[in-house]
XYZ file of C-alpha atoms in Angstrom:
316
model
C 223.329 -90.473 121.226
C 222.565 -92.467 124.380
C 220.557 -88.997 125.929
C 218.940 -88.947 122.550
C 217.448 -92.491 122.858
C 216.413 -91.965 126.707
C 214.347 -88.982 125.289
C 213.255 -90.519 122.904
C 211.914 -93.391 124.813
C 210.503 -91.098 127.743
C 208.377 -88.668 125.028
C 207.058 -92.560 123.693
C 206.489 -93.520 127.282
C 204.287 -90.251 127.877
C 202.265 -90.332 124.566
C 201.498 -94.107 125.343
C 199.756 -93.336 128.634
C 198.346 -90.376 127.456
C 196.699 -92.247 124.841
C 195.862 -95.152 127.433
C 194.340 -93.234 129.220
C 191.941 -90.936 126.644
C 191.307 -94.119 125.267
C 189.668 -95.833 128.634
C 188.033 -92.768 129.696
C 186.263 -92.561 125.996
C 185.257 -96.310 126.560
C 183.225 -95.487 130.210
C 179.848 -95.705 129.605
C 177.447 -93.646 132.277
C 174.981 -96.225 133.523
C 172.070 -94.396 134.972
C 171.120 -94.658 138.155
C 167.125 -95.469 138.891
C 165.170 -95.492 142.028
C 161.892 -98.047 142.388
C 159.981 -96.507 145.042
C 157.351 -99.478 145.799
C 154.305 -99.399 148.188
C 153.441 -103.084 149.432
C 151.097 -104.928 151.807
C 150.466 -108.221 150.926
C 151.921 -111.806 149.265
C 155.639 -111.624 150.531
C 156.531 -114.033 148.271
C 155.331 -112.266 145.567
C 156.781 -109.393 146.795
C 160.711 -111.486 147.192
C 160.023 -112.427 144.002
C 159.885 -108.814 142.560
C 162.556 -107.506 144.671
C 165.070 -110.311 143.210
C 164.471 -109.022 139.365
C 164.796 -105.560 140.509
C 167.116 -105.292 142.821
C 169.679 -106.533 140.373
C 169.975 -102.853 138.415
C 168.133 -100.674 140.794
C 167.933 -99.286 144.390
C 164.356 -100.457 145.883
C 162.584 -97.848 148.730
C 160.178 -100.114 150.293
C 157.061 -98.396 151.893
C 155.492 -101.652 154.298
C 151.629 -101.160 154.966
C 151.445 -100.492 159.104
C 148.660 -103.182 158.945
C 150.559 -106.378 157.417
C 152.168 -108.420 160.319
C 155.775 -108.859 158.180
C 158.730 -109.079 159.921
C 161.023 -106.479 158.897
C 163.993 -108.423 159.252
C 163.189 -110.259 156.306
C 164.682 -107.447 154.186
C 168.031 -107.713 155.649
C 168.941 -109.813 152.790
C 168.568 -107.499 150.372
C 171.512 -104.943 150.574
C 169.882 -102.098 148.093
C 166.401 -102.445 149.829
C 165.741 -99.617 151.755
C 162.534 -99.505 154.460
C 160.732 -96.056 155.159
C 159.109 -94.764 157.617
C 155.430 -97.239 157.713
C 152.271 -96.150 157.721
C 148.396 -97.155 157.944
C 147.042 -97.362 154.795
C 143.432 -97.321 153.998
C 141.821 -96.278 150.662
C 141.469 -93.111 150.354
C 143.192 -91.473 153.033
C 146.198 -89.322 153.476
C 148.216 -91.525 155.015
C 148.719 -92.698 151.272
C 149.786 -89.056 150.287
C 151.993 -89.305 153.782
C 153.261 -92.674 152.506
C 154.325 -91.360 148.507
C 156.319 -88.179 150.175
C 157.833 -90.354 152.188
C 159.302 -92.303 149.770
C 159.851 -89.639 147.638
C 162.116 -87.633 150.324
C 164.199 -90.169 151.110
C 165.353 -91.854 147.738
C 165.432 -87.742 147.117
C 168.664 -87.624 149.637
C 170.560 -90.031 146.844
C 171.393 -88.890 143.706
C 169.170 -90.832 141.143
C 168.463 -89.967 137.620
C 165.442 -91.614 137.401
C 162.389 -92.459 140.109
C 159.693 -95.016 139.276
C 156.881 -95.377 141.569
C 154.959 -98.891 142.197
C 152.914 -101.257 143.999
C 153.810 -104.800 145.250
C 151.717 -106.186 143.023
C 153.351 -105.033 140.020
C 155.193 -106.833 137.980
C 157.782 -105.105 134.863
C 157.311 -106.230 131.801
C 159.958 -104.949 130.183
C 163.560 -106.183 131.301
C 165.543 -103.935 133.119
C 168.086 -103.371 130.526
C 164.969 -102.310 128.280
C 163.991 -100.208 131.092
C 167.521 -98.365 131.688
C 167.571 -97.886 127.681
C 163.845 -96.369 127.527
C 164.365 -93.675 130.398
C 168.113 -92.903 129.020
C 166.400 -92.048 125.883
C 163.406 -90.024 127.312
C 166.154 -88.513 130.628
C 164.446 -84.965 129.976
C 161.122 -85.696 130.480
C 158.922 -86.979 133.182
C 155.603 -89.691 132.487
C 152.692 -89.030 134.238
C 149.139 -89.190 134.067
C 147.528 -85.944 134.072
C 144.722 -83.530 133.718
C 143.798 -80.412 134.920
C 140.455 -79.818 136.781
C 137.810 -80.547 136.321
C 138.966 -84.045 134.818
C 136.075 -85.876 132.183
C 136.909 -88.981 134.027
C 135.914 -87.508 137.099
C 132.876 -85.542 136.268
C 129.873 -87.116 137.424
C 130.463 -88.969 140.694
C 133.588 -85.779 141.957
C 132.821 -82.672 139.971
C 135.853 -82.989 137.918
C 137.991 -83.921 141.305
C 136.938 -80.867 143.391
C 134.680 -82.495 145.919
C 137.367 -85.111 146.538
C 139.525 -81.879 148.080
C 136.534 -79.682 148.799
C 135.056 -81.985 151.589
C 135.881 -83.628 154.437
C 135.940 -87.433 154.352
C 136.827 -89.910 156.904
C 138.908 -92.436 155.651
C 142.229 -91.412 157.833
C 140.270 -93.214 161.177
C 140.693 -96.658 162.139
C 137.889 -99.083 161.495
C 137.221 -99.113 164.990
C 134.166 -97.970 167.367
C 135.759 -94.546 167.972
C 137.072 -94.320 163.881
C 133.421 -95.396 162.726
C 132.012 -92.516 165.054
C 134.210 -90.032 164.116
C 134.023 -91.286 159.887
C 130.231 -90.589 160.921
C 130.406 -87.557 162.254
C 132.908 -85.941 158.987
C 130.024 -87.603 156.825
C 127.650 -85.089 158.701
C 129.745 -82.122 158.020
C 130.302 -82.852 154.395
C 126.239 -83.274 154.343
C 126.123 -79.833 155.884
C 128.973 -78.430 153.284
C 126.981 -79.568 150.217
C 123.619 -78.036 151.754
C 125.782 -75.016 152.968
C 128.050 -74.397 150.260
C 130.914 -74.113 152.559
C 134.201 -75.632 150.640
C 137.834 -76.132 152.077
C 140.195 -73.740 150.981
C 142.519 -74.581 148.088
C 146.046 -74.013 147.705
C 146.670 -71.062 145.307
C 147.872 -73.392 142.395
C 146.009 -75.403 139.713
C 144.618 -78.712 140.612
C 145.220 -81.759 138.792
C 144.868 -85.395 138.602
C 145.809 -88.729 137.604
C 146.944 -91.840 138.633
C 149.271 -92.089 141.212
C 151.769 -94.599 139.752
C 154.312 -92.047 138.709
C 157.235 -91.796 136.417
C 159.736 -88.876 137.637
C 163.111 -87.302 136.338
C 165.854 -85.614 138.749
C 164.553 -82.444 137.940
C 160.744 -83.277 138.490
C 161.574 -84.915 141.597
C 163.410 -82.035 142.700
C 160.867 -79.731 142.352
C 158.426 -81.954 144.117
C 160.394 -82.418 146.997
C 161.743 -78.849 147.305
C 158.124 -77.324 147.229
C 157.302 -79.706 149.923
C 159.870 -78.368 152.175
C 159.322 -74.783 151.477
C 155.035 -75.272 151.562
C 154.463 -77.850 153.946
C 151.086 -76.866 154.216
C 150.385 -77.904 150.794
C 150.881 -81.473 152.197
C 148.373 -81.362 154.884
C 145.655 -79.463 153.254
C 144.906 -83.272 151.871
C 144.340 -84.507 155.443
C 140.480 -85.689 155.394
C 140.559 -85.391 151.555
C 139.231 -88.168 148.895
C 141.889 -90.108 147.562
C 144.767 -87.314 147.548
C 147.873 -89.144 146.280
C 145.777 -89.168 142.744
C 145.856 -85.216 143.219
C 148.793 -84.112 145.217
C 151.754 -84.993 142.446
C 150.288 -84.138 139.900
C 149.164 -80.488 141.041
C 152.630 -80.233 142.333
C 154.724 -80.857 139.261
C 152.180 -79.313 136.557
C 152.524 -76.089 138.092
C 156.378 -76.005 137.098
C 157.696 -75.734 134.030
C 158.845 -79.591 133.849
C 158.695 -81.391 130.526
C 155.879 -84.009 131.282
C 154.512 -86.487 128.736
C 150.963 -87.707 129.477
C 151.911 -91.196 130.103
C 151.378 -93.505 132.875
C 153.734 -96.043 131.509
C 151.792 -98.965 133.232
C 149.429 -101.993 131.843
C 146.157 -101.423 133.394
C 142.417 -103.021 133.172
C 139.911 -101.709 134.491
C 136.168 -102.507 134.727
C 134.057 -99.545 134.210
C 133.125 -98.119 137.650
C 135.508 -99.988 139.850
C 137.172 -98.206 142.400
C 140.545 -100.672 141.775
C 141.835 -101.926 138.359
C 140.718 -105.728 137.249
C 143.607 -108.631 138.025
C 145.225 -109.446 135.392
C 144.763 -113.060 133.998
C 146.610 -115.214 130.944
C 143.452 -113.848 128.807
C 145.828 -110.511 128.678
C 148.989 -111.992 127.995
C 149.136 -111.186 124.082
C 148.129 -107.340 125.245
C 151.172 -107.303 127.768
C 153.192 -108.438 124.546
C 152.805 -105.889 122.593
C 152.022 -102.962 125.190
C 155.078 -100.334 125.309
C 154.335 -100.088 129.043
C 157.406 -100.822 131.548
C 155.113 -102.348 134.342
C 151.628 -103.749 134.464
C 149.297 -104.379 137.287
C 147.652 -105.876 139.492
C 148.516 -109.470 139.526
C 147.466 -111.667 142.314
C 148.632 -115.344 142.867
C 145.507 -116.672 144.359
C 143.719 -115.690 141.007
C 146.006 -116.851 138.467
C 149.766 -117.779 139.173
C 149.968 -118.897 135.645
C 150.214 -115.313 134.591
C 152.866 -114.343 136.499
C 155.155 -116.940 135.774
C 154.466 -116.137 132.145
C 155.295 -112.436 132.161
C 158.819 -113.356 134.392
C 159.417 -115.754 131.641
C 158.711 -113.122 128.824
C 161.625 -110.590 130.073
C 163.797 -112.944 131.485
């Protein structure tokens, strides 16, 4: 009777953890992981300010503009902040395409579900719960802003986006005596190509373009980065090119077979024209309401601080 009981109790014993212990493991819920790769180079307080809201759900890889005097240091504070190699930015150049891969490889080397690519000047304006429940839902697919060449936008002033790959342009020099020379002397061989008809070879894929502020899966970004290692080529044929990182991404991933949705995600104005999109001001508040974008840009203190406050306030 007494072995009977001990059995008894053991066999209770065993089902009782068992069940423990289906019952916790049902109750974990994954929490996806999500990379903000950010480009910055200006307003560090707006920057600190950005970093504290994201930094509290997501890893941040930090791309600092060669030319902003900013103490690296400062970062030290932040213990999921993450500094990349810098470089030299000016519009246009490839040291922007040298800056996204950058980023892109080394948030790559951790094992992210999600990769969202920004400026400094951004600010989200969704919270970041609503953020980690919109790319849950949409984990298959990739958002980015796309079309193949030769893009309407881009018709009259770059051929559809050709000439910005076609000819040589000098906006990799610095805006020095020997960089203006030299930006002088590529503006003389792009006069020749046009009278010439001499192009720049192309990659054997199909261009395309968009904006650069990007919205990637694990398996887009793994296909970016992985045909970057095998065709590093690809990556320096934009050397002397027009404004590559709106090209380079976007031919990249549309020539795989990559679920993309033609979505930049991102609040935007822009004044026809303009080479950079408007500041944003309280006039667009009620639009950033009622946009389903996750970020909106640009927003600049010195213009209207009022509007910044207001959008922290709205997904605090």
């Amino acid at each position: 009777m007494l072995n009977y009981i001990v059995l008894t109790s053991k066999i209770y014993i065993i089902f009782a953890v068992q069940n423990f212990i289906s019952l916790t493991l049902t109750s974990i819920i994954y929490i996806m992981r999500i990379a903000i790769l950010m480009l910055a180079h200006k307003n560090i307080e707006q920057l600190d300010r950005l970093l504290n809201r994201l930094t509290q759900d997501f890893d941040v890889y930090l791309h600092l503009d060669q030319k902003w005097q900013i103490n690296e240091k400062h970062f030290d504070k932040y213990t999921n902040v993450f500094l990349t190699k810098r470089y030299t930015i000016n519009w246009g150049s490839y040291q922007q395409v040298q800056a996204d891969a950058e980023l892109f490889t080394q948030a790559f080397k951790k094992n992210y579900d999600y990769y969202l690519l920004i400026s400094g000047q951004d600010i989200p304006i969704k919270s970041n719960k609503q953020i980690i429940t919109f790319l849950e839902e949409n984990k298959n697919v990739s958002f980015v802003d796309h079309e193949a060449f030769p893009k309407k936008a881009w018709a009259n002033a770059f051929d559809g986006g050709y000439t910005r790959v076609i000819y040589y342009y000098g906006f990799d020099f610095k805006k020095n005596f020997t960089g203006l020379v030299l930006k002088k002397a590529l503006a003389l061989v792009r006069h020749i190509q046009k009278l010439t008809g001499i192009k720049r070879k192309l990659q054997p894929l199909k261009y395309y373009g968009g904006w650069n502020w990007v919205n990637l899966n694990r398996s887009a970004m793994t296909h970016i980065v992985t045909y970057l290692e095998k065709h590093p080529e690809f990556l320096e044929s934009f050397k002397y090119t027009l404004c590559g990182d709106e090209v380079w991404i976007q031919t990249v991933l549309m020539n795989s077979d990559n679920k993309v949705i033609n979505k930049e995600l991102r609040y935007t104005e822009w004044i026809p024209g303009a080479e950079n999109p408007k500041t944003i001001t309280m006039q667009s508040f009620d639009n950033i309401k009622t946009s389903e974008a996750l970020f909106a840009r640009k927003f600049e203190p010195d213009v209207d601080a009022a509007i910044i406050d207001k959008v922290y306030e709205l997904t605090a």
